[in-house]
């Protein structure tokens, strides 16, 4: 296989996927190799909840102490809130808009890792993560830190067309 080989000859690239790649300017193997990520996520910044600050992007690992959906006072939108506590004793809420389906993914007592930007939540007068990436662990997991994908992760532009309203991708990380 040469660098100028068409991507249609790559295993797993059929006519539909080839059209998606071509819409991004990817026609050859060389084009695919030079298709660079548009950002990186440093998930190795593992912090205790009590040490995180607004504006910081961090990874926290803790136990779910509450998980519930509720209605917003200002709109009809539903909000799902997950609260976790870690060994430092800190509690961090994580919120997703239109995330009622998450009630079937998270349960009290479950250990989860959250990755995202910590923001000041004036509604609750405290910090929170909005739409964080997640990963859940089995309750018997002892080596949580080594299992969490604490690494530098590249995020490439999507080769798929984006829907006008995309659902939060919190469950995508937990199933891998």
One Martini backbone bead per residue (centre of mass of N, CA, C, O) as a GRO file, in nm:
protein
  176
    1UNK     BB    1   0.097   0.036   0.023
    2UNK     BB    2   0.040   0.366  -0.052
    3UNK     BB    3  -0.003   0.705   0.001
    4UNK     BB    4  -0.185   0.721  -0.284
    5UNK     BB    5  -0.399   0.555  -0.175
    6UNK     BB    6  -0.710   0.494  -0.160
    7UNK     BB    7  -0.944   0.477   0.098
    8UNK     BB    8  -1.125   0.250  -0.036
    9UNK     BB    9  -0.886   0.023   0.034
   10UNK     BB   10  -0.969   0.024   0.319
   11UNK     BB   11  -1.052  -0.127   0.588
   12UNK     BB   12  -1.389  -0.014   0.652
   13UNK     BB   13  -1.409   0.146   0.369
   14UNK     BB   14  -1.672   0.261   0.222
   15UNK     BB   15  -1.868   0.459   0.035
   16UNK     BB   16  -1.980   0.628   0.271
   17UNK     BB   17  -1.716   0.688   0.424
   18UNK     BB   18  -1.569   0.812   0.183
   19UNK     BB   19  -1.755   1.059   0.161
   20UNK     BB   20  -1.689   1.174   0.440
   21UNK     BB   21  -1.388   1.207   0.395
   22UNK     BB   22  -1.410   1.387   0.138
   23UNK     BB   23  -1.554   1.625   0.291
   24UNK     BB   24  -1.254   1.659   0.450
   25UNK     BB   25  -1.016   1.599   0.227
   26UNK     BB   26  -1.007   1.273   0.214
   27UNK     BB   27  -0.841   1.045  -0.031
   28UNK     BB   28  -0.583   0.940   0.112
   29UNK     BB   29  -0.356   0.805   0.317
   30UNK     BB   30  -0.203   1.069   0.357
   31UNK     BB   31  -0.441   1.241   0.442
   32UNK     BB   32  -0.501   1.071   0.697
   33UNK     BB   33  -0.221   1.114   0.840
   34UNK     BB   34  -0.272   1.452   0.827
   35UNK     BB   35  -0.518   1.427   1.020
   36UNK     BB   36  -0.556   1.637   1.269
   37UNK     BB   37  -0.608   1.728   1.565
   38UNK     BB   38  -0.787   1.994   1.735
   39UNK     BB   39  -0.731   1.837   2.014
   40UNK     BB   40  -0.646   1.787   2.363
   41UNK     BB   41  -0.674   1.550   2.634
   42UNK     BB   42  -0.577   1.573   2.979
   43UNK     BB   43  -0.638   1.293   3.191
   44UNK     BB   44  -0.390   1.308   3.413
   45UNK     BB   45  -0.546   1.528   3.594
   46UNK     BB   46  -0.558   1.408   3.898
   47UNK     BB   47  -0.806   1.498   4.145
   48UNK     BB   48  -0.923   1.631   4.413
   49UNK     BB   49  -1.208   1.786   4.483
   50UNK     BB   50  -1.089   2.001   4.690
   51UNK     BB   51  -0.863   2.099   4.450
   52UNK     BB   52  -1.060   2.221   4.269
   53UNK     BB   53  -1.119   2.477   4.015
   54UNK     BB   54  -1.236   2.718   3.851
   55UNK     BB   55  -1.137   2.655   3.503
   56UNK     BB   56  -1.059   2.367   3.541
   57UNK     BB   57  -0.918   2.073   3.404
   58UNK     BB   58  -1.036   1.748   3.517
   59UNK     BB   59  -0.988   1.451   3.714
   60UNK     BB   60  -1.233   1.252   3.885
   61UNK     BB   61  -1.275   1.021   4.164
   62UNK     BB   62  -1.585   0.851   4.265
   63UNK     BB   63  -1.880   0.826   4.451
   64UNK     BB   64  -2.202   0.776   4.424
   65UNK     BB   65  -2.466   0.967   4.609
   66UNK     BB   66  -2.627   1.090   4.352
   67UNK     BB   67  -2.920   1.035   4.119
   68UNK     BB   68  -3.100   1.286   3.922
   69UNK     BB   69  -3.390   1.423   3.793
   70UNK     BB   70  -3.489   1.760   3.680
   71UNK     BB   71  -3.647   2.058   3.669
   72UNK     BB   72  -3.648   2.363   3.545
   73UNK     BB   73  -3.739   2.686   3.626
   74UNK     BB   74  -3.689   2.835   3.332
   75UNK     BB   75  -3.761   2.556   3.195
   76UNK     BB   76  -3.846   2.241   3.040
   77UNK     BB   77  -3.586   2.132   3.102
   78UNK     BB   78  -3.394   1.863   3.172
   79UNK     BB   79  -3.195   1.752   3.458
   80UNK     BB   80  -2.897   1.580   3.528
   81UNK     BB   81  -2.772   1.464   3.849
   82UNK     BB   82  -2.441   1.409   3.977
   83UNK     BB   83  -2.298   1.285   4.283
   84UNK     BB   84  -1.966   1.302   4.416
   85UNK     BB   85  -1.730   1.120   4.629
   86UNK     BB   86  -1.425   1.136   4.783
   87UNK     BB   87  -1.153   1.087   4.994
   88UNK     BB   88  -1.153   1.405   5.072
   89UNK     BB   89  -1.487   1.475   5.093
   90UNK     BB   90  -1.568   1.578   4.836
   91UNK     BB   91  -1.826   1.741   4.638
   92UNK     BB   92  -1.950   1.671   4.295
   93UNK     BB   93  -2.130   1.806   4.049
   94UNK     BB   94  -2.309   1.674   3.764
   95UNK     BB   95  -2.436   1.801   3.444
   96UNK     BB   96  -2.729   1.733   3.228
   97UNK     BB   97  -2.898   1.804   2.954
   98UNK     BB   98  -3.120   1.585   2.865
   99UNK     BB   99  -3.035   1.321   3.093
  100UNK     BB  100  -3.245   1.092   3.185
  101UNK     BB  101  -3.101   0.827   3.073
  102UNK     BB  102  -2.877   0.820   3.309
  103UNK     BB  103  -3.039   0.667   3.533
  104UNK     BB  104  -2.952   0.378   3.392
  105UNK     BB  105  -2.629   0.408   3.447
  106UNK     BB  106  -2.650   0.528   3.733
  107UNK     BB  107  -2.548   0.451   4.079
  108UNK     BB  108  -2.543   0.415   4.392
  109UNK     BB  109  -2.192   0.330   4.470
  110UNK     BB  110  -2.060   0.403   4.222
  111UNK     BB  111  -1.768   0.422   4.031
  112UNK     BB  112  -1.632   0.734   3.901
  113UNK     BB  113  -1.521   0.920   3.620
  114UNK     BB  114  -1.441   1.266   3.565
  115UNK     BB  115  -1.426   1.482   3.270
  116UNK     BB  116  -1.359   1.839   3.301
  117UNK     BB  117  -1.493   2.145   3.353
  118UNK     BB  118  -1.476   2.364   3.607
  119UNK     BB  119  -1.757   2.534   3.748
  120UNK     BB  120  -1.946   2.799   3.835
  121UNK     BB  121  -2.252   2.762   4.026
  122UNK     BB  122  -2.489   2.995   4.101
  123UNK     BB  123  -2.735   2.822   4.175
  124UNK     BB  124  -2.552   2.651   4.407
  125UNK     BB  125  -2.295   2.790   4.510
  126UNK     BB  126  -2.077   2.619   4.324
  127UNK     BB  127  -1.931   2.355   4.196
  128UNK     BB  128  -1.912   2.212   3.851
  129UNK     BB  129  -1.998   1.978   3.597
  130UNK     BB  130  -2.055   2.007   3.246
  131UNK     BB  131  -2.069   1.752   3.051
  132UNK     BB  132  -1.897   1.510   3.122
  133UNK     BB  133  -1.682   1.275   3.107
  134UNK     BB  134  -1.709   0.913   3.143
  135UNK     BB  135  -1.642   0.646   3.391
  136UNK     BB  136  -1.704   0.322   3.491
  137UNK     BB  137  -1.688   0.099   3.772
  138UNK     BB  138  -1.643  -0.155   3.946
  139UNK     BB  139  -1.686  -0.213   4.280
  140UNK     BB  140  -1.403  -0.398   4.292
  141UNK     BB  141  -1.216  -0.177   4.223
  142UNK     BB  142  -0.878  -0.084   4.313
  143UNK     BB  143  -0.727   0.028   4.040
  144UNK     BB  144  -0.841   0.308   3.928
  145UNK     BB  145  -0.608   0.470   3.802
  146UNK     BB  146  -0.510   0.249   3.593
  147UNK     BB  147  -0.788   0.225   3.440
  148UNK     BB  148  -0.787   0.497   3.380
  149UNK     BB  149  -0.750   0.707   3.099
  150UNK     BB  150  -0.459   0.853   3.187
  151UNK     BB  151  -0.426   1.068   2.921
  152UNK     BB  152  -0.350   1.160   2.604
  153UNK     BB  153  -0.617   1.281   2.400
  154UNK     BB  154  -0.732   1.273   2.084
  155UNK     BB  155  -0.930   1.515   1.888
  156UNK     BB  156  -1.107   1.471   1.612
  157UNK     BB  157  -1.263   1.554   1.360
  158UNK     BB  158  -1.549   1.478   1.235
  159UNK     BB  159  -1.671   1.257   0.969
  160UNK     BB  160  -1.946   1.334   1.068
  161UNK     BB  161  -2.239   1.455   1.065
  162UNK     BB  162  -2.399   1.691   1.252
  163UNK     BB  163  -2.638   1.729   1.448
  164UNK     BB  164  -2.830   1.982   1.572
  165UNK     BB  165  -2.886   1.775   1.819
  166UNK     BB  166  -2.677   1.669   2.064
  167UNK     BB  167  -2.595   1.435   2.272
  168UNK     BB  168  -2.447   1.347   2.534
  169UNK     BB  169  -2.119   1.170   2.577
  170UNK     BB  170  -2.107   1.007   2.854
  171UNK     BB  171  -2.152   0.696   2.770
  172UNK     BB  172  -1.916   0.640   2.572
  173UNK     BB  173  -1.681   0.603   2.790
  174UNK     BB  174  -1.815   0.374   2.979
  175UNK     BB  175  -1.805   0.128   2.749
  176UNK     BB  176  -1.472   0.096   2.706
   0.00000   0.00000   0.00000
